[in-house]
Coordinates of C-alpha atoms and ligand atoms in Angstrom, one line a residue:
Chain W
X1 CA 0.0 0.0 0.0
X2 CA 1.8 3.1 -1.2
X3 CA 0.0 5.9 0.6
X4 CA -0.4 4.7 4.1
X5 CA 1.2 2.1 6.3
X6 CA -1.8 -0.1 6.9
X7 CA 0.0 -2.7 9.0
X8 CA 1.0 0.0 11.4
X9 CA -2.4 1.7 11.4
X10 CA -4.3 -1.5 12.1
X11 CA -2.4 -1.8 15.4
X12 CA -3.9 1.5 16.5
X13 CA -7.4 0.1 16.4
X14 CA -8.0 -2.4 19.2
X15 CA -11.4 -3.4 18.0
X16 CA -9.8 -5.0 14.9
X17 CA -8.7 -7.8 17.3
X18 CA -12.3 -8.9 17.9
X19 CA -12.9 -12.3 16.2
X20 CA -16.5 -12.5 14.9
X21 CA -17.5 -16.2 14.8
X22 CA -13.8 -17.0 15.4
X23 CA -12.7 -15.3 12.2
X24 CA -10.5 -12.3 11.6
X25 CA -12.6 -9.1 11.5
X26 CA -12.8 -7.5 8.1
X27 CA -14.6 -4.2 8.8
X28 CA -16.1 -2.8 5.6
X29 CA -19.0 -0.8 7.1
X30 CA -17.2 2.5 7.5
X31 CA -19.9 4.6 5.8
X32 CA -22.2 3.6 8.7
X33 CA -19.6 4.4 11.4
X34 CA -15.8 4.1 11.6
X35 CA -13.8 2.4 14.3
X36 CA -11.7 4.4 16.7
X37 CA -7.9 4.5 17.2
X38 CA -6.5 4.0 20.7
X39 CA -5.6 7.8 20.9
X40 CA -9.3 8.6 20.6
X41 CA -10.4 5.9 23.0
X42 CA -7.9 7.3 25.6
X43 CA -9.0 10.9 25.0
X44 CA -12.5 9.9 26.3
X45 CA -11.1 8.8 29.6
X46 CA -8.7 11.7 29.7
X47 CA -11.5 14.2 29.5
X48 CA -13.3 12.8 32.6
X49 CA -10.0 12.1 34.5
X50 CA -8.5 15.6 34.0
X51 CA -10.8 18.2 32.6
X52 CA -14.4 17.7 33.4
X53 CA -16.5 20.6 34.5
X54 CA -19.4 22.5 33.0
X55 CA -18.4 25.1 30.5
X56 CA -18.8 28.9 30.6
X57 CA -20.5 29.0 33.9
X58 CA -18.3 28.5 36.9
X59 CA -15.3 30.6 37.9
X60 CA -13.2 27.7 39.0
X61 CA -10.0 26.0 37.8
X62 CA -11.6 23.0 36.1
X63 CA -14.3 25.0 34.5
X64 CA -11.7 27.2 32.9
X65 CA -9.9 24.1 31.6
X66 CA -12.9 22.5 30.1
X67 CA -14.1 25.8 28.6
X68 CA -10.7 26.3 27.1
X69 CA -10.6 22.8 25.7
X70 CA -14.1 23.2 24.2
X71 CA -13.2 26.5 22.6
X72 CA -10.0 25.0 21.3
X73 CA -12.0 22.2 19.7
X74 CA -14.1 24.8 17.9
X75 CA -11.0 26.5 16.7
X76 CA -9.6 23.2 15.6
X77 CA -12.7 22.3 13.6
X78 CA -12.7 25.7 12.1
X79 CA -9.2 25.1 10.7
X80 CA -10.1 21.5 9.7
X81 CA -12.8 22.7 7.2
X82 CA -11.2 26.1 6.6
X83 CA -14.0 28.2 7.9
X84 CA -13.4 31.9 8.2
X85 CA -14.6 32.4 11.8
X86 CA -15.0 30.3 14.9
X87 CA -18.5 31.5 15.5
X88 CA -19.5 29.6 12.3
X89 CA -18.8 26.2 14.0
X90 CA -21.7 24.9 16.0
X91 CA -21.5 21.6 17.8
X92 CA -24.5 19.3 17.4
X93 CA -25.1 15.6 17.9
X94 CA -24.6 14.5 14.3
X95 CA -25.3 15.4 10.6
X96 CA -29.0 14.7 11.1
X97 CA -29.3 17.2 13.9
X98 CA -27.3 19.8 12.0
X99 CA -29.6 19.6 9.0
X100 CA -32.7 19.6 11.1
X101 CA -31.3 22.7 12.9
X102 CA -31.3 24.6 9.6
X103 CA -34.7 23.3 8.5
X104 CA -36.3 24.3 11.8
X105 CA -34.6 27.7 12.1
X106 CA -33.6 29.3 8.8
X107 CA -35.9 27.1 6.7
X108 CA -39.1 27.8 8.7
X109 CA -38.3 31.5 8.7
X110 CA -37.1 32.1 5.1
X111 CA -38.9 29.5 3.0
X112 CA -42.4 30.5 2.1
X113 CA -45.4 29.5 0.1
X114 CA -44.6 28.9 -3.6
X115 CA -40.8 28.7 -2.9
X116 CA -38.9 25.7 -4.1
X117 CA -36.3 23.5 -2.4
X118 CA -33.9 21.5 -4.6
X119 CA -32.6 18.1 -3.4
X120 CA -31.1 15.2 -5.3
X121 CA -32.7 11.9 -5.7
X122 CA -29.7 10.2 -4.0
X123 CA -30.1 12.1 -0.7
X124 CA -30.0 10.3 2.6
X125 CA -33.3 10.5 4.5
X126 CA -31.5 13.0 6.9
X127 CA -31.3 15.5 4.1
X128 CA -34.8 14.8 2.8
X129 CA -37.3 14.5 5.7
X130 CA -36.4 17.9 7.3
X131 CA -37.2 19.6 3.9
X132 CA -40.4 17.6 3.5
X133 CA -41.4 19.0 6.9
X134 CA -40.6 22.6 5.8
X135 CA -42.3 22.1 2.4
X136 CA -45.4 20.8 4.0
X137 CA -45.6 23.5 6.7
X138 CA -44.8 26.4 4.4
X139 CA -46.5 25.1 1.2
X140 CA -43.2 25.1 -0.6
X141 CA -42.3 22.6 -3.3
X142 CA -39.5 20.0 -3.3
X143 CA -37.7 19.3 -6.6
X144 CA -35.3 16.4 -7.1
X145 CA -32.3 16.5 -9.4
X146 CA -31.9 13.1 -11.2
X147 CA -28.8 11.1 -12.2
X148 CA -27.3 10.6 -15.6
X149 CA -26.9 7.2 -17.3
X150 CA -23.6 6.7 -15.6
X151 CA -25.1 7.3 -12.1
X152 CA -23.6 10.7 -11.7
X153 CA -25.7 13.7 -10.7
X154 CA -27.1 15.3 -13.9
X155 CA -25.8 18.9 -13.9
X156 CA -28.0 19.4 -16.9
X157 CA -31.1 18.5 -14.9
X158 CA -29.9 20.6 -12.0
X159 CA -29.5 23.7 -14.2
X160 CA -32.9 23.1 -15.8
X161 CA -34.6 22.9 -12.3
X162 CA -32.9 26.1 -11.0
X163 CA -35.0 29.3 -11.1
X164 CA -35.6 32.4 -9.0
X165 CA -38.2 30.4 -7.1
X166 CA -35.5 28.2 -5.5
X167 CA -34.6 29.3 -2.0
X168 CA -32.5 26.4 -1.0
X169 CA -30.3 23.7 -2.7
X170 CA -29.6 20.9 -0.2
X171 CA -27.2 18.3 -1.6
X172 CA -24.9 15.6 -0.4
X173 CA -21.2 16.0 -1.0
X174 CA -20.7 12.3 -1.4
X175 CA -23.4 9.6 -1.8
X176 CA -23.4 6.9 0.9
X177 CA -24.8 4.4 -1.7
X178 CA -23.3 5.3 -5.1
X179 CA -20.1 6.9 -3.9
X180 CA -20.4 9.7 -6.3
X181 CA -18.8 13.0 -5.3
X182 CA -20.9 15.9 -6.4
X183 CA -19.4 19.1 -7.8
X184 CA -20.6 21.1 -4.8
X185 CA -18.5 24.2 -5.7
X186 CA -20.1 24.5 -9.1
X187 CA -23.5 23.7 -7.7
X188 CA -23.1 26.5 -5.1
X189 CA -21.9 28.9 -7.7
X190 CA -25.0 28.3 -9.9
X191 CA -27.4 28.4 -6.9
X192 CA -26.0 31.7 -5.7
X193 CA -26.6 33.2 -9.1
X194 CA -30.3 32.7 -8.5
X195 CA -30.1 33.9 -4.9
X196 CA -30.6 30.5 -3.4
X197 CA -28.8 29.3 -0.3
X198 CA -26.8 26.0 -0.3
X199 CA -26.6 23.3 2.3
X200 CA -24.1 20.5 1.9
X201 CA -24.5 17.2 3.7
X202 CA -20.8 16.4 4.3
X203 CA -21.4 13.2 6.3
X204 CA -19.5 11.0 3.8
X205 CA -17.0 13.5 2.5
X206 CA -15.4 15.0 5.6
X207 CA -13.8 11.8 6.8
X208 CA -12.2 11.1 3.4
X209 CA -11.1 14.3 1.7
X210 CA -9.9 17.8 2.4
X211 CA -12.8 20.2 2.9
X212 CA -12.6 23.9 2.3
X213 CA -16.0 25.5 3.0
X214 CA -14.7 28.9 1.8
X215 CA -13.7 27.4 -1.5
X216 CA -17.0 25.6 -1.8
X217 CA -18.7 28.8 -0.9
X218 CA -21.7 27.0 0.7
X219 CA -24.0 28.6 3.3
X220 CA -24.4 25.6 5.5
X221 CA -22.4 22.4 5.9
X222 CA -23.1 19.4 8.2
X223 CA -21.1 16.4 9.3
X224 CA -20.8 13.7 12.0
X225 CA -17.8 12.9 14.3
X226 CA -18.5 9.2 14.4
X227 CA -17.8 8.6 10.7
X228 CA -14.4 10.1 11.0
X229 CA -12.8 8.1 13.8
X230 CA -14.5 10.3 16.5
X231 CA -17.1 9.4 19.1
X232 CA -20.8 9.1 18.5
X233 CA -22.9 12.0 19.8
X234 CA -20.8 14.9 18.4
X235 CA -21.5 16.5 15.0
X236 CA -20.9 19.9 13.4
X237 CA -23.0 22.5 11.7
X238 CA -21.2 25.2 9.8
X239 CA -23.0 28.5 9.1
X240 CA -21.4 31.0 6.8
X241 CA -20.4 34.1 8.7
X242 CA -22.8 36.5 6.9
X243 CA -25.8 34.3 7.9
X244 CA -25.1 34.0 11.6
X245 CA -27.4 36.8 12.6
X246 CA -30.2 35.7 10.2
X247 CA -30.4 32.2 11.6
X248 CA -32.7 32.2 14.7
X249 CA -31.7 30.0 17.7
X250 CA -32.8 26.4 17.5
X251 CA -33.2 25.3 21.1
X252 CA -33.7 27.8 23.9
X253 CA -32.6 27.7 27.5
X254 CA -29.4 28.0 29.5
X255 CA -26.1 29.3 28.2
X256 CA -27.5 30.9 25.0
X257 CA -28.9 34.2 26.4
X258 CA -27.8 37.8 26.8
X259 CA -30.7 39.0 29.1
X260 CA -33.8 37.3 30.3
X261 CA -37.1 38.9 31.5
X262 CA -40.3 37.3 32.5
X263 CA -41.8 37.6 29.1
X264 CA -38.8 37.7 26.7
X265 CA -35.1 37.2 26.3
X266 CA -32.3 38.4 24.2
X267 CA -29.6 36.1 22.9
X268 CA -25.9 35.7 23.3
X269 CA -23.8 36.3 20.1
X270 CA -23.0 33.2 18.0
X271 CA -21.9 30.5 18.5
X272 CA -23.5 30.4 22.0
X273 CA -26.8 31.6 20.7
X274 CA -27.0 28.2 18.8
X275 CA -25.9 26.0 21.7
X276 CA -28.5 25.9 24.4
X277 CA -27.9 23.8 27.4
X278 CA -24.8 21.9 28.5
X279 CA -23.0 20.8 25.3
X280 CA -21.2 17.6 24.6
X281 CA -17.8 18.9 25.8
X282 CA -16.2 15.5 26.0
X283 CA -17.4 14.8 22.4
X284 CA -15.9 18.0 21.1
X285 CA -12.6 17.4 22.9
X286 CA -12.4 13.8 21.6
X287 CA -13.2 14.9 18.1
X288 CA -10.0 16.9 18.3
X289 CA -8.1 13.6 18.9
X290 CA -9.8 12.1 15.8
X291 CA -8.8 15.1 13.7
X292 CA -5.2 14.8 15.1
X293 CA -5.1 11.2 14.0
X294 CA -6.5 12.0 10.5
X295 CA -4.1 14.8 10.0
X296 CA -1.2 12.7 11.2
X297 CA -1.9 10.3 8.4
X298 CA -2.9 13.1 6.0
X299 CA -6.3 13.4 4.3
X300 CA -4.9 13.3 0.9
X301 CA -3.1 10.1 1.7
X302 CA -6.3 8.7 3.1
X303 CA -8.1 9.8 -0.1
X304 CA -5.5 8.3 -2.4
X305 CA -5.4 5.1 -0.4
X306 CA -9.1 4.7 -0.6
X307 CA -8.9 5.4 -4.3
X308 CA -6.5 2.5 -4.7
X309 CA -8.8 0.2 -2.7
X310 CA -11.8 1.3 -4.8
X311 CA -10.0 0.7 -8.1
X312 CA -8.8 -2.7 -7.0
X313 CA -12.3 -3.5 -5.6
X314 CA -14.2 -2.5 -8.7
X315 CA -11.9 -4.5 -10.9
X316 CA -12.1 -7.6 -8.7
X317 CA -15.9 -7.4 -8.4
X318 CA -16.3 -6.9 -12.1
X319 CA -14.7 -10.3 -12.6
X320 CA -17.6 -11.9 -10.6
X321 CA -20.3 -12.3 -13.3
X322 CA -23.0 -12.9 -10.7
X323 CA -22.4 -9.5 -9.0
X324 CA -24.2 -6.3 -10.2
X325 CA -22.5 -3.0 -9.2
X326 CA -24.2 0.3 -8.7
X327 CA -22.5 3.6 -9.3
X328 CA -20.2 5.0 -11.9
X329 CA -18.0 2.4 -13.6
X330 CA -14.8 4.3 -13.3
X331 CA -13.2 5.1 -10.0
X332 CA -12.7 8.8 -10.8
X333 CA -14.6 11.3 -8.6
X334 CA -15.9 8.4 -6.5
X335 CA -15.4 7.8 -2.9
X336 CA -14.3 4.5 -1.3
X337 CA -17.4 2.4 -1.3
X338 CA -19.0 -0.1 -3.5
X339 CA -22.8 -0.9 -3.6
X340 CA -23.7 -4.2 -5.2
X341 CA -26.1 -7.1 -5.4
X342 CA -25.6 -10.8 -5.9
X343 CA -27.9 -12.0 -8.6
X344 CA -30.9 -13.7 -7.2
X345 CA -29.9 -13.4 -3.6
X346 CA -31.4 -10.9 -1.2
X347 CA -28.8 -8.4 0.3
X348 CA -29.6 -9.6 3.8
X349 CA -28.7 -13.2 2.9
X350 CA -25.5 -12.0 1.3
X351 CA -24.6 -10.0 4.5
X352 CA -25.4 -12.9 6.8
X353 CA -23.1 -15.2 4.9
X354 CA -20.3 -12.7 4.7
X355 CA -20.7 -12.0 8.5
X356 CA -20.1 -15.7 9.1
X357 CA -16.7 -15.1 7.4
X358 CA -16.0 -12.2 9.7
X359 CA -16.8 -9.6 7.0
X360 CA -18.9 -6.7 8.2
X361 CA -20.9 -5.0 5.5
X362 CA -24.2 -3.2 5.4
X363 CA -27.3 -4.5 3.6
X364 CA -30.6 -2.6 3.2
X365 CA -31.8 0.6 1.8
X366 CA -29.1 2.7 3.5
X367 CA -31.7 5.4 4.5
X368 CA -32.1 6.2 0.8
X369 CA -35.5 4.7 -0.1
X370 CA -36.3 7.1 -2.9
X371 CA -32.9 6.3 -4.4
X372 CA -33.6 2.6 -4.2
X373 CA -36.9 3.1 -6.0
X374 CA -35.1 5.2 -8.6
X375 CA -32.5 2.4 -9.1
X376 CA -35.3 -0.2 -9.2
X377 CA -33.9 -2.4 -6.4
X378 CA -35.4 -3.0 -2.9
X379 CA -31.9 -2.9 -1.3
X380 CA -28.2 -3.3 -1.9
X381 CA -25.1 -4.6 -0.1
X382 CA -22.5 -2.0 0.6
X383 CA -18.8 -2.4 1.3
X384 CA -17.2 0.9 2.4
X385 CA -13.5 1.4 3.1
X386 CA -11.3 3.5 5.4
X387 CA -7.6 3.9 6.2
X388 CA -7.2 0.6 8.0
X389 CA -8.5 -1.5 5.0
X390 CA -6.2 -3.2 2.5
X391 CA -6.2 -5.4 -0.6
X392 CA -6.5 -8.5 1.6
X393 CA -9.8 -7.2 2.9
X394 CA -11.1 -6.9 -0.6
X395 CA -9.8 -10.4 -1.5
X396 CA -11.6 -11.7 1.5
X397 CA -14.8 -10.0 0.4
X398 CA -14.5 -11.5 -3.1
X399 CA -13.9 -15.0 -1.6
X400 CA -16.9 -14.4 0.6
X401 CA -19.1 -13.6 -2.4
X402 CA -18.0 -16.8 -4.0
X403 CA -19.3 -18.6 -0.9
X404 CA -22.6 -16.7 -1.2
X405 CA -22.8 -18.0 -4.8
X406 CA -22.3 -21.6 -3.5
X407 CA -25.1 -21.3 -1.0
X408 CA -27.5 -19.8 -3.5
X409 CA -26.8 -21.5 -6.8
Chain B
X1 CA -20.2 -23.1 8.7
X2 CA -22.6 -25.3 10.8
X3 CA -24.7 -22.3 11.8
X4 CA -25.2 -21.3 8.2
X5 CA -26.1 -24.9 7.4
X6 CA -29.0 -24.5 9.8
X7 CA -30.0 -21.1 8.5
X8 CA -29.9 -22.0 4.8
X9 CA -30.9 -25.6 5.1
X10 CA -32.3 -27.5 2.1
X11 CA -35.9 -27.2 3.3
X12 CA -35.6 -23.5 3.7
X13 CA -34.0 -23.1 0.3
X14 CA -36.7 -25.2 -1.3
X15 CA -39.5 -23.0 0.2
X16 CA -37.6 -19.9 -0.8
X17 CA -37.0 -21.0 -4.4
X18 CA -40.1 -23.0 -5.3
X19 CA -42.9 -22.1 -3.0
X20 CA -46.3 -23.3 -4.3
X21 CA -47.9 -20.5 -2.2
X22 CA -46.3 -17.6 -3.9
X23 CA -49.1 -16.2 -6.0
X24 CA -52.0 -13.8 -5.7
X25 CA -55.3 -15.3 -4.3
X26 CA -58.0 -14.1 -6.6
X27 CA -60.9 -14.9 -4.2
X28 CA -59.2 -13.8 -1.0
X29 CA -61.4 -12.4 1.8
X30 CA -58.4 -10.9 3.6
X31 CA -55.3 -9.2 2.3
X32 CA -52.6 -7.6 4.5
X33 CA -49.2 -6.1 3.8
X34 CA -46.4 -6.9 6.1
X35 CA -43.4 -4.6 5.8
X36 CA -40.1 -4.4 7.7
X37 CA -38.9 -0.8 7.2
X38 CA -35.5 -1.5 8.5
X39 CA -34.6 -4.1 5.8
X40 CA -37.3 -3.6 3.2
X41 CA -38.8 -7.1 3.4
X42 CA -42.2 -6.7 1.9
X43 CA -44.9 -9.4 1.7
X44 CA -48.6 -9.4 1.0
X45 CA -50.6 -12.2 2.7
X46 CA -53.9 -13.4 1.2
X47 CA -56.4 -15.5 3.1
X48 CA -59.7 -17.0 2.1
X49 CA -61.7 -17.5 5.2
X50 CA -64.9 -19.6 5.4
X51 CA -66.3 -18.7 8.8
X52 CA -63.5 -19.4 11.2
X53 CA -61.7 -21.7 8.8
X54 CA -58.7 -20.6 6.7
X55 CA -59.6 -22.4 3.5
X56 CA -56.8 -21.1 1.4
X57 CA -53.8 -18.7 1.7
X58 CA -51.0 -17.4 -0.4
X59 CA -48.4 -14.6 -0.5
X60 CA -46.6 -12.2 -2.9
X61 CA -43.8 -9.8 -2.3
X62 CA -40.0 -9.8 -2.0
X63 CA -37.5 -10.2 0.7
X64 CA -34.7 -12.4 1.9
X65 CA -34.6 -16.2 1.9
X66 CA -35.6 -16.3 5.5
X67 CA -38.7 -14.1 5.3
X68 CA -39.9 -15.7 2.1
X69 CA -39.3 -19.3 3.3
X70 CA -40.9 -18.5 6.6
X71 CA -44.0 -17.2 4.9
X72 CA -44.3 -20.2 2.7
X73 CA -43.9 -22.6 5.7
X74 CA -46.5 -20.7 7.7
X75 CA -49.0 -21.1 4.9
X76 CA -48.4 -24.8 4.8
X77 CA -49.1 -25.0 8.5
X78 CA -52.2 -22.9 8.8
X79 CA -54.1 -23.9 5.7
X80 CA -57.3 -25.7 6.7
X81 CA -56.9 -24.7 10.4
X82 CA -59.4 -22.6 12.3
X83 CA -58.6 -19.2 13.6
X84 CA -58.0 -20.2 17.2
X85 CA -55.7 -23.1 16.2
X86 CA -53.8 -20.9 13.7
X87 CA -53.2 -18.2 16.4
X88 CA -52.0 -20.8 18.8
X89 CA -49.4 -22.1 16.3
X90 CA -48.3 -18.6 15.5
X91 CA -47.6 -18.0 19.1
X92 CA -45.7 -21.2 19.3
X93 CA -43.6 -20.2 16.4
X94 CA -42.9 -16.8 17.9
X95 CA -41.9 -18.5 21.2
X96 CA -39.5 -20.8 19.3
X97 CA -37.8 -17.9 17.6
X98 CA -37.4 -16.2 21.0
X99 CA -35.7 -19.3 22.3
X100 CA -38.5 -20.4 24.5
X101 CA -38.9 -24.1 25.1
X102 CA -41.7 -25.4 23.0
X103 CA -42.8 -28.6 21.4
X104 CA -41.5 -28.2 17.9
X105 CA -43.2 -31.1 16.2
X106 CA -46.4 -29.3 15.8
X107 CA -44.8 -26.6 13.7
X108 CA -44.1 -28.8 10.7
X109 CA -41.4 -27.5 8.3
X110 CA -41.3 -24.2 10.1
X111 CA -39.4 -25.9 13.0
X112 CA -36.3 -25.7 10.9
X113 CA -36.3 -22.0 11.4
X114 CA -35.3 -22.5 14.9
X115 CA -31.7 -21.8 13.8
X116 CA -32.7 -18.2 13.1
X117 CA -32.9 -17.6 16.9
X118 CA -29.0 -17.7 16.8
X119 CA -29.0 -14.8 14.3
X120 CA -30.4 -11.8 16.1
X121 CA -30.2 -9.7 13.0
X122 CA -32.5 -12.1 11.2
X123 CA -35.2 -12.7 13.8
X124 CA -37.4 -10.0 12.3
X125 CA -37.2 -11.6 8.9
X126 CA -38.5 -14.9 10.2
X127 CA -41.3 -13.3 12.2
X128 CA -42.7 -10.9 9.5
X129 CA -45.3 -13.2 8.0
X130 CA -46.4 -14.6 11.4
X131 CA -46.9 -11.1 12.9
X132 CA -48.8 -10.2 9.7
X133 CA -51.1 -13.2 10.2
X134 CA -51.7 -12.2 13.8
X135 CA -52.8 -8.8 12.6
X136 CA -55.4 -10.3 10.2
X137 CA -56.8 -12.7 12.6
Ligands
LIG501 C1 -24.9 11.0 3.3 C2 -25.3 10.9 4.7 N1 -26.0 11.9 5.3 C3 -26.4 11.8 6.5 C4 -26.1 10.8 7.3 C5 -26.6 10.8 8.7 O1 -25.6 10.8 9.6 P1 -25.9 10.7 11.2 O2 -26.6 9.4 11.4 O3 -24.5 10.7 11.8 O4 -26.7 11.9 11.6 C6 -25.4 9.7 6.8 C7 -25.1 8.5 7.6 O5 -25.6 7.5 7.6 C8 -25.0 9.8 5.4 O6 -24.4 8.8 4.9

């Protein structure tokens, strides 16, 4: 493996020693959640052993430490996605919460009757249901951009659907089913010409490629810590600096106020205005350890490594004449995951037989039912890669699929 | 691979691949859809009731081998039975899948699905048709 030292990396992930059904664990479900390196696992204990106190409130030593660590985490995330200002980084639970945040606040305030919201047919339910809610409440219309014959987002269709009526374009950066990486910079540029705002679902892109929100130019960007070596329960919402005052608070309560009277309140400046209640300080601090680890290996190395795995995987899987692949045929502008079906075998049966070999994959609709309908399949199997996977893992998958074929002739 | 041998036994595969019950029942008196949103298993169960007796039954839909075979086996078992007896057998099957000690002989082919109880992720697949039948009756 030329970009990363997989042998060494594997040793950093204790969970890879688990032996499912007595077999070596081949973890290929990274698009669902990734495993955690020992540094990240240790950072969880470290927070509660050395730093724990509530943030912003109390004038004591520990509170100063935890507040400082929390603010450093914000600063770190700001740099990680190259945001302009720290106030633009809001900690949430996950991508889903970040998107709902914008739907309930900015969406409910600025999207009105007759307006249009553009999504893509490949969106995860997390970037679809919140907009259905807004559309229903405000009598707005949802429009879906379709794919071209090679499973890529049709920019032609997108351009045709854009108009002055569109108030928001909400699109995933990378598909968790097809692996396509959408040209979000170009999409943002076009949307802005019509005065529409742009939200990017970065759940699948942030863990695997360098992100520069200023270069993309988007207004909102959402991602989850747990898909990038971090803990569950911490996510990020980025709001572009010029929108920080337009977006109303989401939850209300402690920590987010300026002044409170019996009948009304004024709010603290961002980011505090957006973070009511005691935040997930530990999650934010541990996320920093995950970012440290990723940056130590290097995001471009990780991206190139996954590119190699993808190319190898696509080639090997194409040789299996009983396997049908979904997604663009070439590895270019595709992330490191492969969705497929075994002819005549339901994805759950495939996944169960692979599991017996120690191979962890996901089967199902991947929270993308409209996409499944669009592709004309009830479900698919998905193998998704990360920095600790290697060619042997893919060979194991291919052997596993041959076993599936033996069971279901 | 012994566990898999249980899960994908010949009997199960036979029901999955060549079920005589997989068709629409034109003169059905009851029709109910069973759906498992987590995995997308989707069946429609048809019953032709004559009073309390299940005279005929069939199913359509798609899903994994376990859900399809389980549906087919259930229909084998309940055809010709009355409502009360069918419900008793359904409960028995559910108990078996939940690893309760039951007399399996009464369950016919469906007893081979006992192996599913060792695959927690697949329990829902096995139960889909039986729960749907409970709904109808
Ligand atoms: C493209 C995409 N969007 C959103 C999500 C939701 O992420 P989370 O469950 O962390 O909120 C996922 C994860 O499954 C995803 O793949």
